[in-house]
Tab-separated table of N, CA and C in Angstrom:
chain	number	residue	atom	x	y	z
K	1	UNK	N	127.800	179.309	107.563
K	1	UNK	CA	128.854	178.479	107.046
K	1	UNK	C	128.358	177.061	106.781
K	2	UNK	N	127.472	176.545	107.643
K	2	UNK	CA	126.991	175.180	107.427
K	2	UNK	C	126.130	175.094	106.167
K	3	UNK	N	125.441	176.201	105.792
K	3	UNK	CA	124.651	176.194	104.561
K	3	UNK	C	125.564	176.033	103.350
K	4	UNK	N	126.703	176.756	103.350
K	4	UNK	CA	127.654	176.617	102.244
K	4	UNK	C	128.236	175.208	102.204
K	5	UNK	N	128.455	174.627	103.364
K	5	UNK	CA	128.978	173.263	103.414
K	5	UNK	C	127.967	172.292	102.807
K	6	UNK	N	126.693	172.502	103.114
K	6	UNK	CA	125.644	171.654	102.553
K	6	UNK	C	125.585	171.803	101.039
K	7	UNK	N	125.731	173.036	100.564
K	7	UNK	CA	125.734	173.297	99.114
K	7	UNK	C	126.968	172.665	98.475
K	8	UNK	N	128.108	172.765	99.146
K	8	UNK	CA	129.384	172.327	98.579
K	8	UNK	C	129.552	170.806	98.540
K	9	UNK	N	128.934	170.104	99.478
K	9	UNK	CA	129.177	168.664	99.622
K	9	UNK	C	128.957	167.858	98.335
K	10	UNK	N	127.827	167.998	97.627
K	10	UNK	CA	127.662	167.173	96.411
K	10	UNK	C	128.690	167.500	95.323
K	11	UNK	N	129.076	168.774	95.213
K	11	UNK	CA	130.087	169.140	94.223
K	11	UNK	C	131.447	168.541	94.594
K	12	UNK	N	131.785	168.632	95.880
K	12	UNK	CA	133.059	168.074	96.342
K	12	UNK	C	133.083	166.563	96.160
K	13	UNK	N	131.963	165.910	96.469
K	13	UNK	CA	131.888	164.456	96.343
K	13	UNK	C	132.012	164.035	94.881
K	14	UNK	N	131.322	164.754	94.002
K	14	UNK	CA	131.398	164.432	92.572
K	14	UNK	C	132.819	164.631	92.047
K	15	UNK	N	133.450	165.737	92.435
K	15	UNK	CA	134.822	165.999	91.994
K	15	UNK	C	135.769	164.932	92.542
K	16	UNK	N	135.569	164.553	93.809
K	16	UNK	CA	136.444	163.545	94.407
K	16	UNK	C	136.252	162.186	93.736
K	17	UNK	N	135.003	161.802	93.522
K	17	UNK	CA	134.737	160.517	92.867
K	17	UNK	C	135.362	160.480	91.475
K	18	UNK	N	135.255	161.584	90.739
K	18	UNK	CA	135.854	161.658	89.408
K	18	UNK	C	137.376	161.558	89.514
K	19	UNK	N	137.957	162.268	90.482
K	19	UNK	CA	139.413	162.250	90.651
K	19	UNK	C	139.911	160.845	91.004
K	20	UNK	N	139.172	160.138	91.837
K	20	UNK	CA	139.551	158.766	92.198
K	20	UNK	C	139.454	157.867	90.969
K	21	UNK	N	138.363	157.996	90.239
K	21	UNK	CA	138.145	157.182	89.044
K	21	UNK	C	139.261	157.391	88.014
K	22	UNK	N	139.690	158.641	87.842
K	22	UNK	CA	140.728	158.975	86.859
K	22	UNK	C	142.145	158.879	87.437
K	23	UNK	N	142.245	158.587	88.752
K	23	UNK	CA	143.527	158.485	89.453
K	23	UNK	C	144.320	159.800	89.378
K	24	UNK	N	143.609	160.913	89.589
K	24	UNK	CA	144.245	162.237	89.567
K	24	UNK	C	143.821	163.063	90.786
K	25	UNK	N	143.847	162.427	91.946
K	25	UNK	CA	143.411	163.099	93.175
K	25	UNK	C	144.288	164.316	93.474
K	26	UNK	N	145.597	164.164	93.385
K	26	UNK	CA	146.508	165.273	93.704
K	26	UNK	C	146.283	166.454	92.754
K	27	UNK	N	146.070	166.165	91.485
K	27	UNK	CA	145.826	167.229	90.507
K	27	UNK	C	144.554	167.995	90.816
K	28	UNK	N	143.495	167.273	91.156
K	28	UNK	CA	142.240	167.935	91.495
K	28	UNK	C	142.376	168.729	92.781
K	29	UNK	N	143.122	168.181	93.723
K	29	UNK	CA	143.317	168.900	94.985
K	29	UNK	C	144.013	170.237	94.720
K	30	UNK	N	145.040	170.227	93.889
K	30	UNK	CA	145.749	171.465	93.551
K	30	UNK	C	144.822	172.443	92.839
K	31	UNK	N	144.030	171.954	91.888
K	31	UNK	CA	143.114	172.829	91.155
K	31	UNK	C	142.103	173.485	92.092
K	32	UNK	N	141.543	172.680	92.989
K	32	UNK	CA	140.530	173.216	93.892
K	32	UNK	C	141.109	174.209	94.890
K	33	UNK	N	142.315	173.950	95.379
K	33	UNK	CA	142.959	174.889	96.301
K	33	UNK	C	143.189	176.219	95.586
K	34	UNK	N	143.675	176.159	94.351
K	34	UNK	CA	143.923	177.380	93.584
K	34	UNK	C	142.612	178.121	93.315
K	35	UNK	N	141.599	177.402	92.843
K	35	UNK	CA	140.306	178.024	92.544
K	35	UNK	C	139.677	178.622	93.798
K	36	UNK	N	139.851	177.953	94.938
K	36	UNK	CA	139.316	178.484	96.205
K	36	UNK	C	139.992	179.799	96.560
K	37	UNK	N	141.292	179.893	96.327
K	37	UNK	CA	142.005	181.139	96.599
K	37	UNK	C	141.509	182.255	95.684
K	38	UNK	N	141.260	181.933	94.433
K	38	UNK	CA	140.726	182.926	93.495
K	38	UNK	C	139.342	183.376	93.972
K	39	UNK	N	138.513	182.429	94.426
K	39	UNK	CA	137.160	182.755	94.881
K	39	UNK	C	137.178	183.635	96.126
K	40	UNK	N	138.249	183.557	96.919
K	40	UNK	CA	138.357	184.368	98.141
K	40	UNK	C	138.827	185.794	97.843
K	41	UNK	N	139.325	186.037	96.632
K	41	UNK	CA	139.805	187.359	96.256
K	41	UNK	C	138.654	188.363	96.349
K	42	UNK	N	138.873	189.510	97.019
K	42	UNK	CA	137.783	190.489	97.203
K	42	UNK	C	137.161	190.978	95.882
K	43	UNK	N	137.963	191.179	94.870
K	43	UNK	CA	137.426	191.646	93.590
K	43	UNK	C	136.547	190.585	92.935
K	44	UNK	N	136.992	189.341	93.013
K	44	UNK	CA	136.200	188.242	92.446
K	44	UNK	C	134.921	188.054	93.266
K	45	UNK	N	135.034	188.141	94.598
K	45	UNK	CA	133.854	188.021	95.456
K	45	UNK	C	132.804	189.057	95.068
K	46	UNK	N	133.275	190.270	94.785
K	46	UNK	CA	132.373	191.349	94.396
K	46	UNK	C	131.639	190.980	93.104
K	47	UNK	N	132.345	190.378	92.151
K	47	UNK	CA	131.726	189.974	90.890
K	47	UNK	C	130.723	188.835	91.097
K	48	UNK	N	130.981	187.983	92.093
K	48	UNK	CA	130.100	186.842	92.347
K	48	UNK	C	128.783	187.265	92.998
K	49	UNK	N	128.681	188.508	93.416
K	49	UNK	CA	127.475	188.966	94.109
K	49	UNK	C	126.294	189.163	93.169
K	50	UNK	N	126.463	188.863	91.898
K	50	UNK	CA	125.368	188.965	90.941
K	50	UNK	C	125.532	190.112	89.964
K	51	UNK	N	126.653	190.820	90.044
K	51	UNK	CA	126.884	191.970	89.168
K	51	UNK	C	127.178	191.545	87.729
K	52	UNK	N	127.591	190.289	87.552
K	52	UNK	CA	127.990	189.803	86.229
K	52	UNK	C	127.165	188.560	85.896
K	53	UNK	N	126.810	188.407	84.621
K	53	UNK	CA	126.059	187.227	84.175
K	53	UNK	C	126.879	185.963	84.440
K	54	UNK	N	126.225	184.846	84.789
K	54	UNK	CA	126.944	183.605	85.110
K	54	UNK	C	127.931	183.149	84.036
K	55	UNK	N	127.541	183.250	82.754
K	55	UNK	CA	128.436	182.802	81.684
K	55	UNK	C	129.697	183.663	81.650
K	56	UNK	N	129.509	184.978	81.787
K	56	UNK	CA	130.650	185.906	81.777
K	56	UNK	C	131.529	185.689	83.003
K	57	UNK	N	130.879	185.439	84.137
K	57	UNK	CA	131.626	185.207	85.371
K	57	UNK	C	132.475	183.942	85.247
K	58	UNK	N	131.901	182.874	84.710
K	58	UNK	CA	132.644	181.622	84.537
K	58	UNK	C	133.827	181.836	83.602
K	59	UNK	N	133.602	182.563	82.517
K	59	UNK	CA	134.667	182.828	81.549
K	59	UNK	C	135.787	183.651	82.201
K	60	UNK	N	135.403	184.681	82.936
K	60	UNK	CA	136.387	185.522	83.627
K	60	UNK	C	137.158	184.714	84.675
K	61	UNK	N	136.425	183.925	85.446
K	61	UNK	CA	137.037	183.111	86.495
K	61	UNK	C	138.050	182.144	85.886
K	62	UNK	N	137.674	181.495	84.794
K	62	UNK	CA	138.579	180.550	84.136
K	62	UNK	C	139.795	181.254	83.541
K	63	UNK	N	139.615	182.484	83.047
K	63	UNK	CA	140.765	183.240	82.543
K	63	UNK	C	141.724	183.589	83.670
K	64	UNK	N	141.178	183.973	84.823
K	64	UNK	CA	142.024	184.298	85.977
K	64	UNK	C	142.805	183.061	86.409
K	65	UNK	N	142.147	181.917	86.414
K	65	UNK	CA	142.806	180.672	86.829
K	65	UNK	C	143.813	180.194	85.782
K	66	UNK	N	143.580	180.547	84.541
K	66	UNK	CA	144.516	180.190	83.474
K	66	UNK	C	144.719	178.702	83.358
K	67	UNK	N	145.982	178.317	83.229
K	67	UNK	CA	146.329	176.905	83.029
K	67	UNK	C	146.314	176.099	84.318
K	68	UNK	N	145.968	176.751	85.433
K	68	UNK	CA	145.887	176.026	86.708
K	68	UNK	C	144.713	175.043	86.708
K	69	UNK	N	143.702	175.316	85.870
K	69	UNK	CA	142.545	174.425	85.778
K	69	UNK	C	142.562	173.703	84.436
K	70	UNK	N	142.351	172.384	84.480
K	70	UNK	CA	142.224	171.656	83.218
K	70	UNK	C	140.779	171.813	82.710
K	71	UNK	N	140.452	171.121	81.641
K	71	UNK	CA	139.127	171.251	81.035
K	71	UNK	C	138.022	170.879	82.023
K	72	UNK	N	138.246	169.837	82.809
K	72	UNK	CA	137.229	169.383	83.754
K	72	UNK	C	137.072	170.371	84.913
K	73	UNK	N	138.177	170.969	85.346
K	73	UNK	CA	138.111	172.004	86.376
K	73	UNK	C	137.353	173.216	85.877
K	74	UNK	N	137.588	173.591	84.615
K	74	UNK	CA	136.871	174.715	84.018
K	74	UNK	C	135.380	174.398	83.893
K	75	UNK	N	135.061	173.143	83.583
K	75	UNK	CA	133.647	172.739	83.519
K	75	UNK	C	132.988	172.858	84.886
K	76	UNK	N	133.707	172.493	85.932
K	76	UNK	CA	133.164	172.631	87.283
K	76	UNK	C	132.864	174.102	87.570
K	77	UNK	N	133.785	174.984	87.201
K	77	UNK	CA	133.572	176.417	87.410
K	77	UNK	C	132.333	176.886	86.650
K	78	UNK	N	132.160	176.414	85.425
K	78	UNK	CA	130.987	176.804	84.623
K	78	UNK	C	129.696	176.344	85.299
K	79	UNK	N	129.682	175.104	85.769
K	79	UNK	CA	128.493	174.574	86.438
K	79	UNK	C	128.201	175.365	87.710
K	80	UNK	N	129.251	175.648	88.482
K	80	UNK	CA	129.063	176.420	89.713
K	80	UNK	C	128.533	177.818	89.407
K	81	UNK	N	129.067	178.451	88.373
K	81	UNK	CA	128.611	179.796	88.007
K	81	UNK	C	127.157	179.769	87.550
K	82	UNK	N	126.796	178.793	86.720
K	82	UNK	CA	125.419	178.687	86.232
K	82	UNK	C	124.432	178.508	87.379
K	83	UNK	N	124.861	177.792	88.410
K	83	UNK	CA	123.997	177.532	89.566
K	83	UNK	C	124.197	178.548	90.696
K	84	UNK	N	124.970	179.604	90.404
K	84	UNK	CA	125.260	180.657	91.393
K	84	UNK	C	125.851	180.071	92.679
K	85	UNK	N	126.844	179.192	92.485
K	85	UNK	CA	127.484	178.494	93.606
K	85	UNK	C	128.993	178.722	93.683
K	86	UNK	N	129.540	179.642	92.912
K	86	UNK	CA	130.995	179.856	92.922
K	86	UNK	C	131.521	180.222	94.310
K	87	UNK	N	130.697	180.905	95.098
K	87	UNK	CA	131.137	181.287	96.441
K	87	UNK	C	131.381	180.072	97.331
K	88	UNK	N	130.919	178.897	96.918
K	88	UNK	CA	131.111	177.674	97.699
K	88	UNK	C	132.446	176.990	97.405
K	89	UNK	N	133.247	177.536	96.487
K	89	UNK	CA	134.516	176.887	96.116
K	89	UNK	C	135.453	176.635	97.301
K	90	UNK	N	135.628	177.577	98.234
K	90	UNK	CA	136.503	177.267	99.382
K	90	UNK	C	136.008	176.057	100.182
K	91	UNK	N	134.694	175.953	100.379
K	91	UNK	CA	134.153	174.797	101.099
K	91	UNK	C	134.307	173.524	100.282
K	92	UNK	N	134.131	173.624	98.969
K	92	UNK	CA	134.317	172.454	98.101
K	92	UNK	C	135.747	171.951	98.248
K	93	UNK	N	136.694	172.869	98.255
K	93	UNK	CA	138.101	172.493	98.410
K	93	UNK	C	138.348	171.825	99.760
K	94	UNK	N	137.788	172.407	100.834
K	94	UNK	CA	137.956	171.817	102.170
K	94	UNK	C	137.358	170.417	102.245
K	95	UNK	N	136.139	170.263	101.722
K	95	UNK	CA	135.492	168.951	101.749
K	95	UNK	C	136.254	167.941	100.905
K	96	UNK	N	136.773	168.376	99.761
K	96	UNK	CA	137.588	167.502	98.920
K	96	UNK	C	138.781	166.998	99.736
K	97	UNK	N	139.430	167.909	100.483
K	97	UNK	CA	140.571	167.519	101.314
K	97	UNK	C	140.155	166.513	102.387
K	98	UNK	N	138.965	166.696	102.950
K	98	UNK	CA	138.469	165.742	103.949
K	98	UNK	C	138.217	164.372	103.312
K	99	UNK	N	137.620	164.363	102.125
K	99	UNK	CA	137.391	163.099	101.419
K	99	UNK	C	138.719	162.410	101.116
K	100	UNK	N	139.724	163.204	100.733
K	100	UNK	CA	141.042	162.647	100.433
K	100	UNK	C	141.662	162.042	101.686
K	101	UNK	N	141.569	162.762	102.812
K	101	UNK	CA	142.119	162.251	104.067
K	101	UNK	C	141.431	160.947	104.458
K	102	UNK	N	140.120	160.892	104.281
K	102	UNK	CA	139.381	159.663	104.580
K	102	UNK	C	139.822	158.537	103.647
K	103	UNK	N	139.991	158.855	102.387
K	103	UNK	CA	140.427	157.885	101.390
K	103	UNK	C	141.828	157.369	101.712
K	104	UNK	N	142.707	158.278	102.148
K	104	UNK	CA	144.087	157.918	102.482
K	104	UNK	C	144.212	157.347	103.887
K	105	UNK	N	143.095	157.291	104.589
K	105	UNK	CA	143.087	156.820	105.988
K	105	UNK	C	144.007	157.689	106.846
K	106	UNK	N	143.861	159.014	106.695
K	106	UNK	CA	144.624	159.966	107.491
K	106	UNK	C	143.666	160.785	108.335
K	107	UNK	N	144.177	161.277	109.454
K	107	UNK	CA	143.380	162.164	110.287
K	107	UNK	C	144.316	163.186	110.935
K	108	UNK	N	143.833	164.424	110.998
K	108	UNK	CA	144.590	165.462	111.698
K	108	UNK	C	144.123	165.486	113.139
K	109	UNK	N	145.083	165.493	114.042
K	109	UNK	CA	144.777	165.464	115.464
K	109	UNK	C	145.379	166.697	116.117
K	110	UNK	N	144.539	167.426	116.872
K	110	UNK	CA	145.014	168.585	117.620
K	110	UNK	C	145.403	168.125	119.017
K	111	UNK	N	146.662	168.389	119.376
K	111	UNK	CA	147.168	168.021	120.691
K	111	UNK	C	147.561	169.309	121.402
K	112	UNK	N	146.876	169.591	122.503
K	112	UNK	CA	147.182	170.772	123.302
K	112	UNK	C	147.779	170.293	124.612
K	113	UNK	N	148.969	170.797	124.927
K	113	UNK	CA	149.640	170.369	126.147
K	113	UNK	C	149.996	171.592	126.990
K	114	UNK	N	150.294	171.336	128.259
K	114	UNK	CA	150.651	172.423	129.165
K	114	UNK	C	152.051	172.958	128.864
K	115	UNK	N	152.908	172.099	128.332
K	115	UNK	CA	154.261	172.519	127.961
K	115	UNK	C	154.616	171.870	126.621
K	116	UNK	N	155.673	172.361	125.999
K	116	UNK	CA	156.103	171.864	124.690
K	116	UNK	C	156.397	170.361	124.766
K	117	UNK	N	155.851	169.600	123.811
K	117	UNK	CA	156.120	168.161	123.744
K	117	UNK	C	157.410	167.921	122.976
K	118	UNK	N	158.235	166.998	123.509
K	118	UNK	CA	159.464	166.672	122.777
K	118	UNK	C	159.140	165.657	121.669
K	119	UNK	N	160.124	165.356	120.870
K	119	UNK	CA	159.931	164.478	119.711
K	119	UNK	C	159.458	163.091	120.131
K	120	UNK	N	160.026	162.553	121.197
K	120	UNK	CA	159.642	161.219	121.654
K	120	UNK	C	158.185	161.200	122.128
K	121	UNK	N	157.789	162.227	122.875
K	121	UNK	CA	156.401	162.294	123.334
K	121	UNK	C	155.437	162.376	122.150
K	122	UNK	N	155.788	163.191	121.156
K	122	UNK	CA	154.944	163.299	119.965
K	122	UNK	C	154.856	161.958	119.238
K	123	UNK	N	155.987	161.263	119.134
K	123	UNK	CA	156.008	159.958	118.463
K	123	UNK	C	155.164	158.940	119.229
K	124	UNK	N	155.253	158.967	120.565
K	124	UNK	CA	154.470	158.038	121.389
K	124	UNK	C	152.968	158.302	121.240
K	125	UNK	N	152.588	159.586	121.284
K	125	UNK	CA	151.172	159.942	121.131
K	125	UNK	C	150.692	159.541	119.740
K	126	UNK	N	151.488	159.835	118.730
K	126	UNK	CA	151.130	159.502	117.356
K	126	UNK	C	150.950	157.997	117.182
K	127	UNK	N	151.879	157.202	117.719
K	127	UNK	CA	151.803	155.746	117.600
K	127	UNK	C	150.561	155.198	118.307
K	128	UNK	N	150.285	155.705	119.498
K	128	UNK	CA	149.116	155.239	120.246
K	128	UNK	C	147.820	155.588	119.517
K	129	UNK	N	147.762	156.799	118.957
K	129	UNK	CA	146.558	157.211	118.236
K	129	UNK	C	146.390	156.440	116.931
K	130	UNK	N	147.493	156.172	116.228
K	130	UNK	CA	147.410	155.388	114.995
K	130	UNK	C	146.851	154.000	115.285
K	131	UNK	N	147.274	153.431	116.403
K	131	UNK	CA	146.785	152.101	116.784
K	131	UNK	C	145.302	152.170	117.152
K	132	UNK	N	144.924	153.188	117.930
K	132	UNK	CA	143.538	153.310	118.391
K	132	UNK	C	142.578	153.680	117.266
K	133	UNK	N	142.998	154.594	116.380
K	133	UNK	CA	142.113	155.094	115.325
K	133	UNK	C	142.244	154.329	114.007
K	134	UNK	N	143.244	153.467	113.903
K	134	UNK	CA	143.512	152.686	112.683
K	134	UNK	C	143.666	153.588	111.470
K	135	UNK	N	144.426	154.652	111.650
K	135	UNK	CA	144.692	155.622	110.583
K	135	UNK	C	146.074	156.218	110.775
K	136	UNK	N	146.578	156.827	109.678
K	136	UNK	CA	147.789	157.624	109.800
K	136	UNK	C	147.408	158.917	110.508
K	137	UNK	N	148.246	159.358	111.414
K	137	UNK	CA	147.930	160.526	112.227
K	137	UNK	C	148.909	161.652	111.929
K	138	UNK	N	148.367	162.853	111.766
K	138	UNK	CA	149.182	164.056	111.611
K	138	UNK	C	148.885	164.924	112.819
K	139	UNK	N	149.904	165.163	113.648
K	139	UNK	CA	149.713	165.936	114.871
K	139	UNK	C	149.847	167.431	114.616
K	140	UNK	N	148.929	168.195	115.188
K	140	UNK	CA	149.017	169.651	115.245
K	140	UNK	C	149.162	169.994	116.722
K	141	UNK	N	150.388	170.284	117.137
K	141	UNK	CA	150.660	170.509	118.556
K	141	UNK	C	150.585	171.988	118.904
K	142	UNK	N	150.014	172.274	120.068
K	142	UNK	CA	149.989	173.632	120.591
K	142	UNK	C	150.166	173.575	122.106
K	143	UNK	N	150.484	174.728	122.682
K	143	UNK	CA	150.736	174.806	124.122
K	143	UNK	C	149.701	175.725	124.761
K	144	UNK	N	149.123	175.269	125.885
K	144	UNK	CA	148.198	176.069	126.688
K	144	UNK	C	148.577	175.881	128.153
K	145	UNK	N	149.319	176.840	128.720
K	145	UNK	CA	149.785	176.703	130.099
K	145	UNK	C	148.657	176.593	131.129
K	146	UNK	N	147.436	177.009	130.787
K	146	UNK	CA	146.333	176.934	131.749
K	146	UNK	C	145.903	175.496	132.030
K	147	UNK	N	146.392	174.538	131.233
K	147	UNK	CA	146.057	173.133	131.470
K	147	UNK	C	146.759	172.592	132.716
K	148	UNK	N	147.761	173.280	133.201
K	148	UNK	CA	148.590	172.934	134.356
K	148	UNK	C	149.550	171.801	134.006
K	149	UNK	N	149.015	170.655	133.605
K	149	UNK	CA	149.830	169.514	133.165
K	149	UNK	C	148.935	168.606	132.333
K	150	UNK	N	149.540	167.690	131.593
K	150	UNK	CA	148.774	166.754	130.785
K	150	UNK	C	148.491	167.287	129.391
K	151	UNK	N	147.601	166.584	128.668
K	151	UNK	CA	147.281	166.952	127.286
K	151	UNK	C	145.783	166.821	127.032
K	152	UNK	N	145.323	167.559	126.010
K	152	UNK	CA	143.968	167.421	125.488
K	152	UNK	C	144.142	167.055	124.018
K	153	UNK	N	143.542	165.939	123.611
K	153	UNK	CA	143.682	165.440	122.245
K	153	UNK	C	142.315	165.472	121.574
K	154	UNK	N	142.257	166.112	120.393
K	154	UNK	CA	141.005	166.180	119.625
K	154	UNK	C	141.254	165.569	118.254
K	155	UNK	N	140.536	164.486	117.976
K	155	UNK	CA	140.632	163.798	116.684
K	155	UNK	C	139.224	163.643	116.138
K	156	UNK	N	138.819	164.556	115.257
K	156	UNK	CA	137.453	164.518	114.742
K	156	UNK	C	136.480	164.777	115.876
K	157	UNK	N	135.562	163.842	116.115
K	157	UNK	CA	134.578	163.977	117.190
K	157	UNK	C	135.087	163.437	118.524
K	158	UNK	N	136.244	162.814	118.508
K	158	UNK	CA	136.803	162.218	119.717
K	158	UNK	C	137.658	163.233	120.470
K	159	UNK	N	137.392	163.372	121.768
K	159	UNK	CA	138.193	164.255	122.614
K	159	UNK	C	138.693	163.432	123.789
K	160	UNK	N	139.999	163.460	123.989
K	160	UNK	CA	140.617	162.780	125.132
K	160	UNK	C	141.239	163.875	125.987
K	161	UNK	N	140.657	164.103	127.158
K	161	UNK	CA	141.128	165.186	128.026
K	161	UNK	C	141.865	164.592	129.216
K	162	UNK	N	143.183	164.621	129.152
K	162	UNK	CA	144.017	164.107	130.232
K	162	UNK	C	144.725	165.234	130.967
K	163	UNK	N	144.109	166.420	130.974
K	163	UNK	CA	144.757	167.568	131.621
K	163	UNK	C	144.429	167.599	133.108
K	164	UNK	N	145.331	168.145	133.872
K	164	UNK	CA	145.130	168.301	135.305
K	164	UNK	C	143.987	169.284	135.556
K	165	UNK	N	143.871	170.284	134.696
K	165	UNK	CA	142.804	171.277	134.837
K	165	UNK	C	141.435	170.602	134.816
K	166	UNK	N	141.205	169.695	133.879
K	166	UNK	CA	139.894	169.031	133.808
K	166	UNK	C	139.705	168.079	134.982
K	167	UNK	N	140.778	167.447	135.421
K	167	UNK	CA	140.664	166.559	136.587
K	167	UNK	C	140.301	167.350	137.835
K	168	UNK	N	140.900	168.539	137.987
K	168	UNK	CA	140.547	169.400	139.123
K	168	UNK	C	139.109	169.874	139.024
K	169	UNK	N	138.658	170.191	137.827
K	169	UNK	CA	137.261	170.606	137.641
K	169	UNK	C	136.299	169.474	138.000
K	170	UNK	N	136.622	168.237	137.602
K	170	UNK	CA	135.777	167.085	137.940
K	170	UNK	C	135.772	166.835	139.442
K	171	UNK	N	136.927	166.994	140.074
K	171	UNK	CA	137.020	166.832	141.531
K	171	UNK	C	136.180	167.891	142.233
K	172	UNK	N	136.237	169.131	141.751
K	172	UNK	CA	135.441	170.223	142.328
K	172	UNK	C	133.960	169.902	142.205
K	173	UNK	N	133.540	169.430	141.024
K	173	UNK	CA	132.143	169.087	140.820
K	173	UNK	C	131.711	167.952	141.758
K	174	UNK	N	132.577	166.958	141.946
K	174	UNK	CA	132.243	165.823	142.809
K	174	UNK	C	132.134	166.264	144.272
K	175	UNK	N	133.004	167.152	144.686
K	175	UNK	CA	132.958	167.606	146.069
K	175	UNK	C	131.741	168.494	146.345
K	176	UNK	N	131.303	169.224	145.333
K	176	UNK	CA	130.146	170.106	145.517
K	176	UNK	C	128.825	169.351	145.416
K	177	UNK	N	128.843	168.144	144.896
K	177	UNK	CA	127.604	167.382	144.722
K	177	UNK	C	127.130	166.704	145.964
């Protein structure tokens, strides 16, 4: 998966830079999400395995996408097909979304708690994280009863573990040392 990400990054960056320059980020995001879904289709995946010439594959892919892709989106598909990179479209779409989130100063944060968080708790966590990370925060909340109490917050590379389970594990390690 990391190899596809490495392949996809320059294409995603070029598409994002073009979208920013033309002020059509949302349009490109929609096109890439749609094209990524087409690329995930089992029949299309089978064609991408080399059974069809790149020019024919690009033409077929663009016909399947129809009016969902503008001329520039179709050109991207042609370039990807010529370079045998169409299978990287889902990663290109994901990276484009990451570039957009960075551009919009947004971050998705995973919050795992021992019990369901109420609206006020979610708002408090969101406000504190927005202040700390200097970004708009979108919470993805989940429940894991094995935490006993507290929360584990993951924002990109940052992990804040305030669970009782981890505190007990640290106490156990300290007592055994």
